[in-house]
CSV table of C-alpha atoms and ligand atoms in Angstrom, one decimal:
chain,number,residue,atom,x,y,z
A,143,UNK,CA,90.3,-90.3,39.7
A,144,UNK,CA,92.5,-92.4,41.5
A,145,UNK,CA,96.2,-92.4,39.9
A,146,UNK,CA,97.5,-95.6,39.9
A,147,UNK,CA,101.5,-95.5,40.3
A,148,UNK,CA,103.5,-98.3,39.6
A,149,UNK,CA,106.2,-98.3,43.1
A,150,UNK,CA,109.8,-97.8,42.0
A,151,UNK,CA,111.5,-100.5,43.8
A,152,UNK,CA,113.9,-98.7,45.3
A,153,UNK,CA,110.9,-97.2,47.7
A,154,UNK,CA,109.6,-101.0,48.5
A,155,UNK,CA,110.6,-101.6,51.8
A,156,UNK,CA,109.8,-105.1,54.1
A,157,UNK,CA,106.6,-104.8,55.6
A,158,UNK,CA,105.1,-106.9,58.6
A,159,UNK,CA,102.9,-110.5,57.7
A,160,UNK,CA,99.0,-109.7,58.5
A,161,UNK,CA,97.7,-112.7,60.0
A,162,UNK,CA,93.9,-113.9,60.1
A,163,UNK,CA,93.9,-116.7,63.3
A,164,UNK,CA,91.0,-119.3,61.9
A,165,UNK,CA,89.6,-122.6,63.3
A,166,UNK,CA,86.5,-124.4,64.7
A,167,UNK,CA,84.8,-123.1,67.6
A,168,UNK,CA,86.8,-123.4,70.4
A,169,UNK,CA,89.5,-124.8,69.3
A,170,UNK,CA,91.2,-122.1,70.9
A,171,UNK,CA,91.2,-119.3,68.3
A,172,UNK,CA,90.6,-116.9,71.3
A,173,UNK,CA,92.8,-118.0,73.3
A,174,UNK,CA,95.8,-118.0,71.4
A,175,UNK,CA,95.1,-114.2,70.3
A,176,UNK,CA,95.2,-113.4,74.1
A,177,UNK,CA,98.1,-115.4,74.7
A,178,UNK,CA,100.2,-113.4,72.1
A,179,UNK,CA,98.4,-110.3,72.8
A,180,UNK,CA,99.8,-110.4,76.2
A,181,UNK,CA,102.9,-112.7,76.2
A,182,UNK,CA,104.2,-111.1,73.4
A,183,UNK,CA,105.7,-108.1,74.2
A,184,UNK,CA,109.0,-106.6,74.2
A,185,UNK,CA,110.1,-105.2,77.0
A,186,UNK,CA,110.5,-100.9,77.5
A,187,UNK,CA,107.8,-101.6,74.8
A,188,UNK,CA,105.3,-98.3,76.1
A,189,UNK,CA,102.7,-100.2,77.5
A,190,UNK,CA,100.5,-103.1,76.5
A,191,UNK,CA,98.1,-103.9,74.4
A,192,UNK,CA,95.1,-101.8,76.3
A,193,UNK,CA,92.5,-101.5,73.2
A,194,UNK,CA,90.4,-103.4,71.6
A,195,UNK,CA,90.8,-101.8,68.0
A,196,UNK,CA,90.6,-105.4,65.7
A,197,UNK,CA,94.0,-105.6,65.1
A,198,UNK,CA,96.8,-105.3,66.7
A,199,UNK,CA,100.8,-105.7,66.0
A,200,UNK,CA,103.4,-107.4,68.3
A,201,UNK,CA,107.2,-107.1,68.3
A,202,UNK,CA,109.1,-110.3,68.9
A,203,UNK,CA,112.5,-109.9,71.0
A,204,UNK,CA,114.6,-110.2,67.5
A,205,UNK,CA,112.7,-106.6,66.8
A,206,UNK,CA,110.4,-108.4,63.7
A,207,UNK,CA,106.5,-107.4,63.7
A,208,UNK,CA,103.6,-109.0,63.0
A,209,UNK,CA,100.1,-107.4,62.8
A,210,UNK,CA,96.8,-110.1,63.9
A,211,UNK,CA,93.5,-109.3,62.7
A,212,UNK,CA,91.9,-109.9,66.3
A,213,UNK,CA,88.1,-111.1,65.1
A,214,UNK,CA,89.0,-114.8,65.8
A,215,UNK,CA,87.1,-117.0,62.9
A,216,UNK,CA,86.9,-116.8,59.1
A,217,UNK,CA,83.4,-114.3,59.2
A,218,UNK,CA,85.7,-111.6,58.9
A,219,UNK,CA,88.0,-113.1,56.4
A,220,UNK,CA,85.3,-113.5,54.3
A,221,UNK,CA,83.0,-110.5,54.6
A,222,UNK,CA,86.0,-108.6,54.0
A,223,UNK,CA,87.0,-110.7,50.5
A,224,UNK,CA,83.2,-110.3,49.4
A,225,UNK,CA,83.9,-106.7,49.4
A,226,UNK,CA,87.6,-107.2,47.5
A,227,UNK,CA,89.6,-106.7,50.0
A,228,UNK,CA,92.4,-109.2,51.0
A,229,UNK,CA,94.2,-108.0,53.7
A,230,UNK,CA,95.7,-111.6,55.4
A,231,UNK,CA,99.4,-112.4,54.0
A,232,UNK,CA,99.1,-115.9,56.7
A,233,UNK,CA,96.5,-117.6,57.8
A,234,UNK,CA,97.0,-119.5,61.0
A,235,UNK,CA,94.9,-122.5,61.3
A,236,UNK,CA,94.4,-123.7,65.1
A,237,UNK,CA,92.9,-127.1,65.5
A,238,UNK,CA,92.2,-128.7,68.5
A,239,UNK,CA,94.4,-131.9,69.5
A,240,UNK,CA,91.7,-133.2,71.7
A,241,UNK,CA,88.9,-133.1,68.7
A,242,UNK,CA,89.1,-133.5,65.0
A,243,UNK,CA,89.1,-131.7,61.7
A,244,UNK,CA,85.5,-130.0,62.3
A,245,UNK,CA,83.9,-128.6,59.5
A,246,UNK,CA,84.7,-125.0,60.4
A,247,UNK,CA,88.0,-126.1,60.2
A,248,UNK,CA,87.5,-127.9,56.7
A,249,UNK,CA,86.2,-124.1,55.7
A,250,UNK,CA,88.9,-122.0,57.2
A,251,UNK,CA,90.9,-124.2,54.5
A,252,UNK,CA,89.0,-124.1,52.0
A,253,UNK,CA,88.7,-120.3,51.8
A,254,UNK,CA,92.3,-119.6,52.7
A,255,UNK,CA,93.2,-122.2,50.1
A,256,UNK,CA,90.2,-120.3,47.7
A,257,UNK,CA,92.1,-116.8,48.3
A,258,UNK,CA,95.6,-118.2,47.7
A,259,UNK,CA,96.6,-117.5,51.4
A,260,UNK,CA,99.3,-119.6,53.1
A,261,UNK,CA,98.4,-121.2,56.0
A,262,UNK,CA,100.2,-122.6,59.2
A,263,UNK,CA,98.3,-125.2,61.4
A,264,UNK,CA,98.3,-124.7,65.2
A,265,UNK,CA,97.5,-127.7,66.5
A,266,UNK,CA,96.9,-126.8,69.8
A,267,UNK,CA,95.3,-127.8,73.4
A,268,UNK,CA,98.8,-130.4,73.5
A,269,UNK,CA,98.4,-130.2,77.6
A,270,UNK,CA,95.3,-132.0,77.6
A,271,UNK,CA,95.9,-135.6,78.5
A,272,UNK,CA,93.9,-136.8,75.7
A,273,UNK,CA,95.4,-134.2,73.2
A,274,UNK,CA,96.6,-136.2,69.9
A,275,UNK,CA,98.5,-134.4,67.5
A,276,UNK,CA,99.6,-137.1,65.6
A,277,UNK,CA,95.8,-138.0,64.7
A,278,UNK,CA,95.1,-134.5,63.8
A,279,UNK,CA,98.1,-134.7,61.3
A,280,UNK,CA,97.1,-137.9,59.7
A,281,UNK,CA,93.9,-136.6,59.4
A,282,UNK,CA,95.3,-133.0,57.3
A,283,UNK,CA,97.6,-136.0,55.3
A,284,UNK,CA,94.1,-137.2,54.0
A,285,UNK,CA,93.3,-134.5,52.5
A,286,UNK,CA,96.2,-133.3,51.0
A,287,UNK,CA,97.9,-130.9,53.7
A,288,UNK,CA,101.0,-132.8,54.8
A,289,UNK,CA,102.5,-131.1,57.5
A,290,UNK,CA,106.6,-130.6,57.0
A,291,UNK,CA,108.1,-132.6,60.1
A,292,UNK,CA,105.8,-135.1,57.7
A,293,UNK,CA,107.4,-134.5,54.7
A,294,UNK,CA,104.9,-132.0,53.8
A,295,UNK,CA,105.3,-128.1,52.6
A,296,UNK,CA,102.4,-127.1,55.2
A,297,UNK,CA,104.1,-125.6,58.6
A,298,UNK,CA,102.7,-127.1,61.7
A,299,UNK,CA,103.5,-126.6,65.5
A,300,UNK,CA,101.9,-128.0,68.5
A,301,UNK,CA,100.6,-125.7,70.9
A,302,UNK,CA,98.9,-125.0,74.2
A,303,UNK,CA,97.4,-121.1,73.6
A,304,UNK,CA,96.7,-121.8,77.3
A,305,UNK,CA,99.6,-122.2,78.4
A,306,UNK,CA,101.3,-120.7,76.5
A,307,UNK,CA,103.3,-123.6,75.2
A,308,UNK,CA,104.8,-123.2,71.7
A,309,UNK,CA,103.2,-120.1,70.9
A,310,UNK,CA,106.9,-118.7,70.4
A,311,UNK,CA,108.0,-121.3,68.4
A,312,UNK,CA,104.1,-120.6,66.0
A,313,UNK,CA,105.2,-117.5,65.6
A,314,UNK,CA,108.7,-117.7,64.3
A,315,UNK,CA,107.5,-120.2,62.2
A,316,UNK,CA,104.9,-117.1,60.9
A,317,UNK,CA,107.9,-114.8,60.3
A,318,UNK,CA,109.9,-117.8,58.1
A,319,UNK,CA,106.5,-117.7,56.0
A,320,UNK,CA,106.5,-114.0,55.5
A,321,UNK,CA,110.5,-114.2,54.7
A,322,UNK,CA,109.5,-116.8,52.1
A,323,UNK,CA,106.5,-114.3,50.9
A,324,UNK,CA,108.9,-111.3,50.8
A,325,UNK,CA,106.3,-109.0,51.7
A,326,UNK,CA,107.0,-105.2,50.7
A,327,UNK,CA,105.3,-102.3,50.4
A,328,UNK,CA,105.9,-98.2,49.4
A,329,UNK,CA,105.7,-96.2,52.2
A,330,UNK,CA,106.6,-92.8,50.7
A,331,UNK,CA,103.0,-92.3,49.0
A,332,UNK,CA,99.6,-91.3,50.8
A,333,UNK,CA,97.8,-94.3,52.4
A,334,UNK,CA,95.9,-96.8,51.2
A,335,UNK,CA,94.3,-100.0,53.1
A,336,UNK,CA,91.1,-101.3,54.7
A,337,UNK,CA,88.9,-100.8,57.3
A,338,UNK,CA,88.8,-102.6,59.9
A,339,UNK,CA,86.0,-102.4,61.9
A,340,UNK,CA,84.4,-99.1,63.2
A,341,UNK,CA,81.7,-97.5,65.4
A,342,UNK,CA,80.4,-94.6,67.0
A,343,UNK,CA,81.7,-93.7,70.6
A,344,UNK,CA,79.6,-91.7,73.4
A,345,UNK,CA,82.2,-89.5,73.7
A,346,UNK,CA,84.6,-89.3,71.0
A,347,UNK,CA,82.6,-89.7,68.0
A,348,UNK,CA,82.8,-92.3,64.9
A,349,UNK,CA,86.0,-94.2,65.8
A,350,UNK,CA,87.3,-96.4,62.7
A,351,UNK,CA,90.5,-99.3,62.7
A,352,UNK,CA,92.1,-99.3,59.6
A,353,UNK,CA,94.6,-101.1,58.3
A,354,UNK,CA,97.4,-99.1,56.2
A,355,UNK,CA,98.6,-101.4,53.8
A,356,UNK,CA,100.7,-99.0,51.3
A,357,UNK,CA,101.8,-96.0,52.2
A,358,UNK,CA,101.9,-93.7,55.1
A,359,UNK,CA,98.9,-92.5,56.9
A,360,UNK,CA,99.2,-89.0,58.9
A,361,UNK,CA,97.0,-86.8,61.7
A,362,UNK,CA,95.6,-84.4,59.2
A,363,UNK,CA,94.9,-86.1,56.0
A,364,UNK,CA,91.6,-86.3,53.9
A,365,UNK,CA,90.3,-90.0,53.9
A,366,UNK,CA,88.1,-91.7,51.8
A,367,UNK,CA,86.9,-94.3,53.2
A,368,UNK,CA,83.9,-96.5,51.4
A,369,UNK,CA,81.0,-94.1,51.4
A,370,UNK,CA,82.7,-92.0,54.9
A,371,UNK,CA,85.1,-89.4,54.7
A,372,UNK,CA,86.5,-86.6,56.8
A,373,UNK,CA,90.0,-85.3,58.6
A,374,UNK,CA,91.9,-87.4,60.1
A,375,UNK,CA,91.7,-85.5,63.7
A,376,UNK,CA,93.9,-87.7,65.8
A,377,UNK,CA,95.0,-91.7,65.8
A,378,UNK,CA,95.9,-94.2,68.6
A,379,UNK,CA,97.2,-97.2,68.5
A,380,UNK,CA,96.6,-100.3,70.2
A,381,UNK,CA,97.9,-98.9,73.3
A,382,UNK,CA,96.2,-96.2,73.3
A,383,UNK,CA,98.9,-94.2,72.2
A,384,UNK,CA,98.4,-91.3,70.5
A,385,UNK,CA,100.2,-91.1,67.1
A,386,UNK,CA,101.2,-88.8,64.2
A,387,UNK,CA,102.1,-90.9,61.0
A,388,UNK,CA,101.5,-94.9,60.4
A,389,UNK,CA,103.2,-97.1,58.1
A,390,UNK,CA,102.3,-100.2,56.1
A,391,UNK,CA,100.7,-103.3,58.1
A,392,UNK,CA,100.1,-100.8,60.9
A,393,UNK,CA,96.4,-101.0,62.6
A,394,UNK,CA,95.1,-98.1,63.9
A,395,UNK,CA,92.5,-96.3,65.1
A,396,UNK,CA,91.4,-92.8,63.6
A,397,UNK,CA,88.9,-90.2,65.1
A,398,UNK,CA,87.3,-87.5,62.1
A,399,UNK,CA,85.0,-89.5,59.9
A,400,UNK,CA,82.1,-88.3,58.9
A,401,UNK,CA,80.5,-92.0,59.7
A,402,UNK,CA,81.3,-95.4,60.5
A,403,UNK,CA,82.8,-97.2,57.2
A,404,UNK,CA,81.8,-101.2,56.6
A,405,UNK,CA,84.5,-103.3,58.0
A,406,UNK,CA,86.2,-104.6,54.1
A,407,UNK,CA,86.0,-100.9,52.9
A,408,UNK,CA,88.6,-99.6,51.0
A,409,UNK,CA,90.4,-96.4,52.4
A,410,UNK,CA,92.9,-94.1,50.1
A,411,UNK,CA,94.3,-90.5,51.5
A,412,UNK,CA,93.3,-87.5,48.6
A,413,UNK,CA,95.2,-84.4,47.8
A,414,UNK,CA,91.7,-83.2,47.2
A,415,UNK,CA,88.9,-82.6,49.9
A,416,UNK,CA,86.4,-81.5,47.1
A,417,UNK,CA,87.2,-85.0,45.0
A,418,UNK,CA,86.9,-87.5,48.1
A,419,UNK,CA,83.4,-85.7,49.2
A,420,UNK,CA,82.1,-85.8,46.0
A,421,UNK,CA,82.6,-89.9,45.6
A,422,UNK,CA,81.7,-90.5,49.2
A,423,UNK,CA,78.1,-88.5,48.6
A,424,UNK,CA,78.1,-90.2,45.2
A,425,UNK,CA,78.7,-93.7,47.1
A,426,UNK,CA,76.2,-93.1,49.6
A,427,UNK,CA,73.2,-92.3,47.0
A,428,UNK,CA,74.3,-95.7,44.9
A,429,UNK,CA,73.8,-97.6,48.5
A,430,UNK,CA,70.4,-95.8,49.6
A,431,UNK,CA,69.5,-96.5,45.6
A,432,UNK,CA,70.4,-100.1,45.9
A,433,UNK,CA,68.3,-100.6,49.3
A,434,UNK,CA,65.6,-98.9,48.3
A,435,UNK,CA,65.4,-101.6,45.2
A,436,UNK,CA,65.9,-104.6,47.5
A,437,UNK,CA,63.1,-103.5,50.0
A,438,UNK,CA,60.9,-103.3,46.6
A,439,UNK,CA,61.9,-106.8,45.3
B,903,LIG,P1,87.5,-120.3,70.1
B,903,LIG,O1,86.1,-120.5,70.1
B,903,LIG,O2,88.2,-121.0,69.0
B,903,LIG,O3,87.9,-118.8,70.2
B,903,LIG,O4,88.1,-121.0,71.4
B,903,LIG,P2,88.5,-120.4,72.8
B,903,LIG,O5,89.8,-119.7,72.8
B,903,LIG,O6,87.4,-119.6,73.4
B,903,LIG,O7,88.7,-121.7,73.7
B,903,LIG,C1,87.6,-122.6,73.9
B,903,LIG,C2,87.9,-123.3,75.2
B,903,LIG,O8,89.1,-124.1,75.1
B,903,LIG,C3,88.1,-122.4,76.4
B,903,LIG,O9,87.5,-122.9,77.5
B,903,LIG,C4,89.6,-122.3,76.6
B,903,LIG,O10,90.0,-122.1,77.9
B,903,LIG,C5,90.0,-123.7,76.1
B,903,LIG,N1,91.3,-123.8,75.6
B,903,LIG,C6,91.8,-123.0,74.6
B,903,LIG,N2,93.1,-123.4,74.4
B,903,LIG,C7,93.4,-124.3,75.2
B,903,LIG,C8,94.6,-125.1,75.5
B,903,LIG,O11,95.7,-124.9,74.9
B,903,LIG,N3,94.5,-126.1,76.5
B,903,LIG,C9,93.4,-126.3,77.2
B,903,LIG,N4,93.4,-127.3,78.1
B,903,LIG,N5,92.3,-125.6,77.0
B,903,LIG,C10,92.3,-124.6,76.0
């Protein structure tokens, strides 16, 4: 069984925001992921951001992190809260200045609001000639989300993810959130977090993102991940650097499962091998059990 330890709180230490970038179709969701993706990167930093893993973390030049979930849109947000998990600290909510609040939008509020998730509204697409952010905040005032240079507890900042205008500014304003959240976490324990996405490469096997969330995750330890498990063989990160240990609100990408986990899955690191086989196999059975009853109904 799974021991659960309450953390002493002299091993809590500040962890990075995870941040879930949701919005109506383009409204620019993509766009401002690849502008901080490749803006925002300190320099000496070895390399940039190379792979596509499904997450990835940035340093800002005052040495703070913050780790994007980089599936743009709230399909991932949700499949991964039907299965439990909540991974997203901030949700960032880009709206398009040239448009309206469009009912993706209205959902991207309504399930950050339904899992308790601060948000932050980029109103973005502020180059466009007929770009009117003013509108857009009128229109969040109406129902209910006034914006702070409104009067309003909801952070807001106007943005152009194509030009890269304000993106800075959106992301300091993320930081202040995650100050306010005081997000900790125990690093001195074996991992625990969720998966990310994951797939089986050519070459390389069944590659897997996860996302630690407590605890320290190292080349060598027994995962249990949903109904996979295995080694851990060897982990890169988003740079495709190779890597030995990760801490909390660190993506990465691990080689050495025995499959490809569900994106939402719950990983945890066991002592055991035996233990973490047996629930995996048991796992599997309960899912072939429970498909084989749908196909009959
Ligand atoms: P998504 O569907 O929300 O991911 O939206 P995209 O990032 O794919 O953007 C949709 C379209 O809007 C693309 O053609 C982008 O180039 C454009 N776009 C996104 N951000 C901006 C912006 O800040 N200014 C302008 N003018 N166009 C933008």
């Amino acid at each position: 069984a799974i021991e659960v330890v309450e953390d002493r709180q002299e091993d809590l230490v500040t962890r990075a925001p995870i941040v879930t970038v949701m919005g109506h179709v383009d409204h620019g969701k993509t766009s401002l992921l690849d502008n901080i993706r490749k803006e925002n990167v300190i320099a000496g930093e070895s390399g940039g951001i190379t792979q596509h893993i499904g997450a990835y973390a940035v340093q800002l030049e005052n040495g703070q992190k913050i780790t994007f979930l980089d599936t743009p849109g709230h399909e991932a947000f949700t499949a991964m809260r039907a299965r439990g998990a909540q991974v997203t600290d901030i949700a960032i909510i880009v709206i398009a200045a040239d448009d309206d609040i469009m009912p993706q939008t209205k959902e991207a509020i309504s399930h950050a609001q339904a899992a308790g998730v601060p948000m932050i509204f980029a109103i973005n697409k502020v180059d466009k000639p007929n770009a009117n952010p003013d509108k857009i905040k009128e229109k969040l005032a109406a129902m209910n989300l006034l914006v702070e240079d409104w009067g309003g507890k909801y952070q807001s900042h106007d943005i152009s993810a194509k030009m890269g205008i304000g993106v800075k500014e959106l992301l300091e304003k993320v930081l202040l959130e995650a100050e306010i959240l005081d997000l900790k976490a125990n690093p001195n324990k074996p991992a625990i977090g969720t998966v990310v996405e994951a797939q089986l490469d050519k070459g390389r096997g069944y590659v897997s993102t996860v996302l630690v969330q407590a605890g320290t995750l190292r080349v060598g330890d027994y995962v249990l991940a949903g109904k996979n498990h295995g080694k851990v063989k060897a982990m890169h990160d988003e740079r495709g650097n190779s890597v030995k240990q990760a801490g909390p609100s660190t993506p990465i990408s691990i080689l050495g499962l025995d499959g490809a986990p569900t994106a939402g899955d719950k990983f945890s690191v066991f002592e055991d091998e035996r233990e973490a086989k047996q629930i995996a196999v048991k796992r599997a059975q309960l899912l072939r059990e429970q498909s084989v009853r749908t196909q009959r109904h």
